[in-house]
PDB file of C-alpha atoms and ligand atoms in Angstrom:
ATOM      1  CA  MET A  83     164.415  94.017 142.049  1.00 91.00           C
ATOM      2  CA  THR A  84     164.374  93.448 138.297  1.00 97.00           C
ATOM      3  CA  LYS A  85     161.949  90.630 137.506  1.00 98.00           C
ATOM      4  CA  ILE A  86     162.719  88.524 134.458  1.00 98.00           C
ATOM      5  CA  GLY A  87     160.262  85.921 133.249  1.00 98.00           C
ATOM      6  CA  VAL A  88     161.516  82.629 131.894  1.00 98.00           C
ATOM      7  CA  LEU A  89     159.103  80.787 129.617  1.00 98.00           C
ATOM      8  CA  ALA A  90     158.887  77.466 131.446  1.00 98.00           C
ATOM      9  CA  LEU A  91     156.910  75.252 129.061  1.00 98.00           C
ATOM     10  CA  GLN A  92     159.799  72.981 128.064  1.00 96.00           C
ATOM     11  CA  GLY A  93     163.570  73.060 127.732  1.00 95.00           C
ATOM     12  CA  ALA A  94     166.458  74.638 129.628  1.00 94.00           C
ATOM     13  CA  PHE A  95     164.542  77.149 131.751  1.00 97.00           C
ATOM     14  CA  ILE A  96     165.978  76.222 135.171  1.00 97.00           C
ATOM     15  CA  GLU A  97     169.521  76.977 133.999  1.00 97.00           C
ATOM     16  CA  HIS A  98     168.407  80.472 132.920  1.00 98.00           C
ATOM     17  CA  GLU A  99     166.811  81.012 136.332  1.00 98.00           C
ATOM     18  CA  THR A 100     170.059  80.078 138.084  1.00 98.00           C
ATOM     19  CA  MET A 101     171.987  82.451 135.853  1.00 98.00           C
ATOM     20  CA  LEU A 102     169.500  85.289 136.474  1.00 98.00           C
ATOM     21  CA  GLN A 103     169.869  84.852 140.231  1.00 98.00           C
ATOM     22  CA  LYS A 104     173.633  84.986 139.805  1.00 98.00           C
ATOM     23  CA  VAL A 105     173.434  88.348 138.020  1.00 98.00           C
ATOM     24  CA  GLY A 106     171.080  89.808 140.624  1.00 97.00           C
ATOM     25  CA  ALA A 107     167.684  89.545 138.923  1.00 98.00           C
ATOM     26  CA  GLU A 108     164.583  87.745 140.140  1.00 98.00           C
ATOM     27  CA  PRO A 109     163.538  84.897 137.816  1.00 98.00           C
ATOM     28  CA  VAL A 110     159.803  84.210 137.417  1.00 98.00           C
ATOM     29  CA  GLU A 111     158.546  81.054 135.688  1.00 98.00           C
ATOM     30  CA  VAL A 112     155.929  81.790 133.035  1.00 98.00           C
ATOM     31  CA  ARG A 113     153.386  79.148 132.008  1.00 97.00           C
ATOM     32  CA  LEU A 114     150.201  81.197 131.884  1.00 97.00           C
ATOM     33  CA  PRO A 115     149.376  84.612 130.388  1.00 98.00           C
ATOM     34  CA  ASP A 116     148.782  86.425 133.701  1.00 98.00           C
ATOM     35  CA  GLN A 117     152.255  85.441 134.874  1.00 98.00           C
ATOM     36  CA  LEU A 118     153.596  87.998 132.378  1.00 98.00           C
ATOM     37  CA  ASP A 119     152.205  90.830 134.493  1.00 96.00           C
ATOM     38  CA  ASP A 120     154.802  93.019 136.211  1.00 95.00           C
ATOM     39  CA  LEU A 121     157.796  91.478 134.445  1.00 98.00           C
ATOM     40  CA  ASP A 122     160.621  93.686 133.177  1.00 98.00           C
ATOM     41  CA  GLY A 123     161.824  91.241 130.531  1.00 98.00           C
ATOM     42  CA  LEU A 124     161.478  87.681 129.283  1.00 98.00           C
ATOM     43  CA  ILE A 125     163.777  84.825 128.284  1.00 98.00           C
ATOM     44  CA  ILE A 126     162.578  82.103 125.929  1.00 98.00           C
ATOM     45  CA  PRO A 127     164.861  79.125 126.516  1.00 98.00           C
ATOM     46  CA  GLY A 128     166.281  76.449 124.269  1.00 97.00           C
ATOM     47  CA  GLY A 129     164.513  73.138 123.965  1.00 96.00           C
ATOM     48  CA  GLU A 130     162.340  71.999 121.104  1.00 96.00           C
ATOM     49  CA  SER A 131     160.683  74.870 119.285  1.00 97.00           C
ATOM     50  CA  THR A 132     157.848  72.677 117.940  1.00 97.00           C
ATOM     51  CA  THR A 133     156.962  71.581 121.495  1.00 97.00           C
ATOM     52  CA  ILE A 134     157.300  75.085 122.936  1.00 98.00           C
ATOM     53  CA  GLY A 135     155.057  76.378 120.117  1.00 98.00           C
ATOM     54  CA  ARG A 136     152.433  73.692 120.625  1.00 97.00           C
ATOM     55  CA  LEU A 137     152.298  74.245 124.382  1.00 98.00           C
ATOM     56  CA  ALA A 138     152.180  78.019 123.931  1.00 98.00           C
ATOM     57  CA  VAL A 139     149.097  77.575 121.723  1.00 98.00           C
ATOM     58  CA  ALA A 140     147.513  75.196 124.262  1.00 97.00           C
ATOM     59  CA  TYR A 141     148.040  77.646 127.136  1.00 97.00           C
ATOM     60  CA  GLY A 142     146.742  80.634 125.176  1.00 97.00           C
ATOM     61  CA  LEU A 143     150.161  82.273 125.330  1.00 98.00           C
ATOM     62  CA  ILE A 144     150.907  83.215 121.727  1.00 98.00           C
ATOM     63  CA  GLU A 145     149.135  86.592 121.620  1.00 98.00           C
ATOM     64  CA  PRO A 146     150.050  87.599 125.219  1.00 98.00           C
ATOM     65  CA  LEU A 147     153.708  86.750 124.489  1.00 98.00           C
ATOM     66  CA  ARG A 148     153.622  88.848 121.308  1.00 98.00           C
ATOM     67  CA  GLN A 149     152.155  91.778 123.191  1.00 98.00           C
ATOM     68  CA  PHE A 150     154.718  91.400 125.952  1.00 98.00           C
ATOM     69  CA  ALA A 151     157.664  91.226 123.532  1.00 98.00           C
ATOM     70  CA  GLN A 152     156.339  94.274 121.704  1.00 98.00           C
ATOM     71  CA  ARG A 153     156.708  96.280 124.920  1.00 97.00           C
ATOM     72  CA  LYS A 154     159.583  94.668 126.839  1.00 98.00           C
ATOM     73  CA  PRO A 155     163.049  93.234 126.253  1.00 98.00           C
ATOM     74  CA  THR A 156     162.854  89.610 125.175  1.00 98.00           C
ATOM     75  CA  TRP A 157     165.687  87.164 124.565  1.00 98.00           C
ATOM     76  CA  GLY A 158     165.438  83.835 122.776  1.00 98.00           C
ATOM     77  CA  THR A 159     168.159  81.211 123.037  1.00 98.00           C
ATOM     78  CA  CYS A 160     168.301  78.405 120.463  1.00 97.00           C
ATOM     79  CA  ALA A 161     164.675  77.153 120.189  1.00 97.00           C
ATOM     80  CA  GLY A 162     163.792  80.572 121.653  1.00 98.00           C
ATOM     81  CA  MET A 163     165.559  82.218 118.711  1.00 98.00           C
ATOM     82  CA  ILE A 164     163.450  80.131 116.318  1.00 98.00           C
ATOM     83  CA  PHE A 165     160.318  81.110 118.269  1.00 98.00           C
ATOM     84  CA  LEU A 166     161.116  84.836 117.938  1.00 98.00           C
ATOM     85  CA  ALA A 167     162.051  84.774 114.236  1.00 98.00           C
ATOM     86  CA  LYS A 168     159.709  85.987 111.504  1.00 98.00           C
ATOM     87  CA  ASP A 169     160.831  83.414 108.965  1.00 97.00           C
ATOM     88  CA  ILE A 170     161.621  79.802 109.846  1.00 97.00           C
ATOM     89  CA  GLY A 171     160.778  78.383 106.432  1.00 94.00           C
ATOM     90  CA  ILE A 172     157.871  76.313 107.811  1.00 90.00           C
ATOM     91  CA  ASP A 173     154.301  77.603 107.797  1.00 86.00           C
ATOM     92  CA  ARG A 174     152.576  75.232 110.187  1.00 91.00           C
ATOM     93  CA  GLN A 175     154.859  75.600 113.207  1.00 95.00           C
ATOM     94  CA  PRO A 176     153.508  78.155 115.720  1.00 97.00           C
ATOM     95  CA  ILE A 177     155.980  80.965 116.411  1.00 98.00           C
ATOM     96  CA  LEU A 178     155.824  84.517 117.718  1.00 98.00           C
ATOM     97  CA  GLY A 179     157.321  85.852 114.461  1.00 98.00           C
ATOM     98  CA  MET A 180     158.698  89.112 115.842  1.00 98.00           C
ATOM     99  CA  MET A 181     162.326  89.562 114.793  1.00 98.00           C
ATOM    100  CA  ASP A 182     163.324  90.451 111.248  1.00 98.00           C
ATOM    101  CA  ILE A 183     165.465  87.387 110.785  1.00 98.00           C
ATOM    102  CA  ALA A 184     165.245  84.183 108.803  1.00 98.00           C
ATOM    103  CA  VAL A 185     166.581  81.109 110.566  1.00 98.00           C
ATOM    104  CA  ASN A 186     167.420  77.627 109.454  1.00 96.00           C
ATOM    105  CA  ARG A 187     166.488  75.069 112.120  1.00 94.00           C
ATOM    106  CA  ASN A 188     168.925  72.247 112.836  1.00 89.00           C
ATOM    107  CA  ALA A 189     171.407  73.948 110.548  1.00 91.00           C
ATOM    108  CA  PHE A 190     174.311  71.741 111.544  1.00 89.00           C
ATOM    109  CA  GLY A 191     172.830  68.424 110.486  1.00 81.00           C
ATOM    110  CA  ARG A 192     173.137  65.159 112.337  1.00 73.00           C
ATOM    111  CA  GLN A 193     176.864  64.510 112.427  1.00 63.00           C
ATOM    112  CA  ILE A 194     177.846  67.612 114.308  1.00 73.00           C
ATOM    113  CA  ASP A 195     174.520  68.540 115.786  1.00 83.00           C
ATOM    114  CA  SER A 196     176.212  69.517 119.039  1.00 92.00           C
ATOM    115  CA  PHE A 197     179.545  71.296 119.418  1.00 94.00           C
ATOM    116  CA  GLU A 198     181.292  73.997 121.403  1.00 96.00           C
ATOM    117  CA  THR A 199     183.324  76.900 120.091  1.00 97.00           C
ATOM    118  CA  ASP A 200     184.683  80.261 121.183  1.00 98.00           C
ATOM    119  CA  LEU A 201     182.952  83.318 119.732  1.00 98.00           C
ATOM    120  CA  ASN A 202     184.049  86.922 119.553  1.00 98.00           C
ATOM    121  CA  ILE A 203     181.116  89.003 120.724  1.00 98.00           C
ATOM    122  CA  PRO A 204     182.210  92.676 120.668  1.00 98.00           C
ATOM    123  CA  VAL A 205     179.180  93.855 122.657  1.00 97.00           C
ATOM    124  CA  ILE A 206     180.385  91.900 125.735  1.00 98.00           C
ATOM    125  CA  GLY A 207     184.093  92.473 125.129  1.00 97.00           C
ATOM    126  CA  ASP A 208     187.042  90.119 125.710  1.00 96.00           C
ATOM    127  CA  PRO A 209     187.707  87.256 126.235  1.00 98.00           C
ATOM    128  CA  PRO A 210     185.823  85.189 123.611  1.00 98.00           C
ATOM    129  CA  PHE A 211     182.582  83.571 124.796  1.00 98.00           C
ATOM    130  CA  HIS A 212     182.591  79.781 125.062  1.00 98.00           C
ATOM    131  CA  ALA A 213     179.382  78.850 123.247  1.00 98.00           C
ATOM    132  CA  VAL A 214     177.511  75.543 123.433  1.00 97.00           C
ATOM    133  CA  PHE A 215     175.493  74.643 120.322  1.00 97.00           C
ATOM    134  CA  ILE A 216     172.901  71.853 120.606  1.00 95.00           C
ATOM    135  CA  ARG A 217     171.033  71.077 117.376  1.00 94.00           C
ATOM    136  CA  ALA A 218     171.238  74.787 116.868  1.00 96.00           C
ATOM    137  CA  PRO A 219     169.737  77.052 114.236  1.00 96.00           C
ATOM    138  CA  VAL A 220     171.665  79.693 112.275  1.00 97.00           C
ATOM    139  CA  VAL A 221     170.438  83.037 111.066  1.00 98.00           C
ATOM    140  CA  THR A 222     170.374  83.062 107.275  1.00 98.00           C
ATOM    141  CA  GLU A 223     169.018  86.577 106.689  1.00 98.00           C
ATOM    142  CA  VAL A 224     168.773  89.747 108.739  1.00 98.00           C
ATOM    143  CA  GLY A 225     166.489  92.674 108.040  1.00 98.00           C
ATOM    144  CA  GLU A 226     167.219  96.363 108.420  1.00 95.00           C
ATOM    145  CA  GLY A 227     167.708  97.384 112.021  1.00 95.00           C
ATOM    146  CA  VAL A 228     169.064  94.004 113.069  1.00 98.00           C
ATOM    147  CA  ASP A 229     172.580  94.078 114.501  1.00 98.00           C
ATOM    148  CA  VAL A 230     174.777  91.026 114.144  1.00 98.00           C
ATOM    149  CA  LEU A 231     176.392  90.263 117.524  1.00 98.00           C
ATOM    150  CA  ALA A 232     178.175  87.011 116.785  1.00 98.00           C
ATOM    151  CA  ARG A 233     179.369  84.912 113.874  1.00 98.00           C
ATOM    152  CA  LEU A 234     181.046  81.547 113.561  1.00 97.00           C
ATOM    153  CA  ASN A 235     184.490  81.482 111.960  1.00 96.00           C
ATOM    154  CA  ASP A 236     182.877  80.627 108.628  1.00 95.00           C
ATOM    155  CA  GLY A 237     180.781  83.798 108.830  1.00 97.00           C
ATOM    156  CA  ARG A 238     177.430  82.251 109.720  1.00 97.00           C
ATOM    157  CA  ILE A 239     175.370  84.420 112.066  1.00 98.00           C
ATOM    158  CA  VAL A 240     174.583  83.020 115.533  1.00 98.00           C
ATOM    159  CA  GLY A 241     173.771  86.112 117.610  1.00 98.00           C
ATOM    160  CA  VAL A 242     171.572  89.115 116.761  1.00 98.00           C
ATOM    161  CA  GLN A 243     169.899  92.083 118.386  1.00 98.00           C
ATOM    162  CA  GLN A 244     167.019  94.207 117.112  1.00 98.00           C
ATOM    163  CA  GLY A 245     166.077  97.030 119.451  1.00 97.00           C
ATOM    164  CA  HIS A 246     165.146  95.329 122.729  1.00 98.00           C
ATOM    165  CA  TRP A 247     165.121  91.842 121.204  1.00 98.00           C
ATOM    166  CA  LEU A 248     168.062  89.535 121.542  1.00 98.00           C
ATOM    167  CA  ALA A 249     168.523  86.103 119.963  1.00 98.00           C
ATOM    168  CA  THR A 250     171.366  83.625 120.281  1.00 98.00           C
ATOM    169  CA  ALA A 251     171.625  80.257 118.525  1.00 98.00           C
ATOM    170  CA  PHE A 252     173.677  78.777 121.380  1.00 98.00           C
ATOM    171  CA  HIS A 253     173.059  78.167 125.097  1.00 97.00           C
ATOM    172  CA  PRO A 254     174.692  80.821 127.327  1.00 97.00           C
ATOM    173  CA  GLU A 255     172.853  79.407 130.348  1.00 96.00           C
ATOM    174  CA  LEU A 256     174.856  76.171 130.120  1.00 96.00           C
ATOM    175  CA  THR A 257     178.215  77.819 130.811  1.00 94.00           C
ATOM    176  CA  HIS A 258     179.465  79.805 133.788  1.00 94.00           C
ATOM    177  CA  ASP A 259     179.929  82.948 131.735  1.00 98.00           C
ATOM    178  CA  ASP A 260     177.196  85.397 132.713  1.00 98.00           C
ATOM    179  CA  ARG A 261     178.159  88.238 130.341  1.00 98.00           C
ATOM    180  CA  LEU A 262     175.245  87.723 127.923  1.00 98.00           C
ATOM    181  CA  HIS A 263     172.785  87.622 130.816  1.00 98.00           C
ATOM    182  CA  ARG A 264     174.301  90.894 132.051  1.00 98.00           C
ATOM    183  CA  HIS A 265     174.038  92.322 128.536  1.00 98.00           C
ATOM    184  CA  PHE A 266     170.343  91.392 128.494  1.00 98.00           C
ATOM    185  CA  LEU A 267     169.855  93.063 131.890  1.00 98.00           C
ATOM    186  CA  SER A 268     171.468  96.207 130.483  1.00 97.00           C
ATOM    187  CA  LEU A 269     168.779  96.256 127.755  1.00 97.00           C
ATOM    188  CA  VAL A 270     166.178  95.851 130.499  1.00 98.00           C
ATOM    189  CA  SER A 271     167.490  98.740 132.577  1.00 96.00           C
ATOM    190  CA  ARG A 272     167.852 100.922 129.468  1.00 93.00           C
ATOM    191  CA  ASP A 273     164.212 100.118 128.703  1.00 87.00           C
ATOM    192  CA  LYS A 274     163.073 100.940 132.246  1.00 81.00           C
ATOM    193  CA  SER A 275     164.764 104.323 132.427  1.00 77.00           C
TER     194      SER A 275
HETATM  195  N1  LIG B  98     166.638  71.984 117.228  1.00 85.59           N
HETATM  196  C1  LIG B  98     165.764  72.611 118.192  1.00 85.59           C
HETATM  197  C2  LIG B  98     164.533  73.202 117.520  1.00 85.59           C
HETATM  198  O1  LIG B  98     164.393  73.163 116.366  1.00 85.59           O
HETATM  199  C3  LIG B  98     166.481  73.672 118.983  1.00 85.59           C
HETATM  200  C4  LIG B  98     167.531  73.049 119.831  1.00 85.59           C
HETATM  201  C5  LIG B  98     167.818  73.785 121.094  1.00 85.59           C
HETATM  202  O2  LIG B  98     167.063  74.660 121.537  1.00 85.59           O
HETATM  203  N2  LIG B  98     168.896  73.401 121.722  1.00 85.59           N
HETATM  204  O3  LIG B  98     163.705  73.709 118.198  1.00 85.59           O
END
């Protein structure tokens, strides 16, 4: 069975595990470096990127996570997207810094820091994906080799893919739509073959 790790330091990791079971993969909670062994892919959940970063430093996970993501498909949702990005505009916050994207944390300000909207995501087809945004980031710049998967109506980028890395500003694990989880599994099986 395909084993997908879910970084379980803080945030919405249980919901990702439920979704992974639904799409036929085996979820594995990751809190320590050796728990990355034998995994086929990894999801970094939403939560609070500063907390996830601090705990990842405390558990000696930063370098092992970088090495894992270098080799295997890795998907960051919301705080996970921030954690994967190369540029978050803040120097002190620990991140993995892998994907060629710049993100703006808490891009939607206080008034509308949480909202839901339907997104067209061509890579998963019709119908539109009902996306839940919770104090979400947006992608402000993408480097060469980064594909834009999803935009808000105003054009702001909220879903990207770069090789075997996927990042979404919203929370696909909080809906019943499993198409993005299946898309991630397709990157994992492509990578395995
Ligand atoms: N605002 C959070 C952060 O900066 C992300 C929110 C989320 O993951 N839902 O980490």
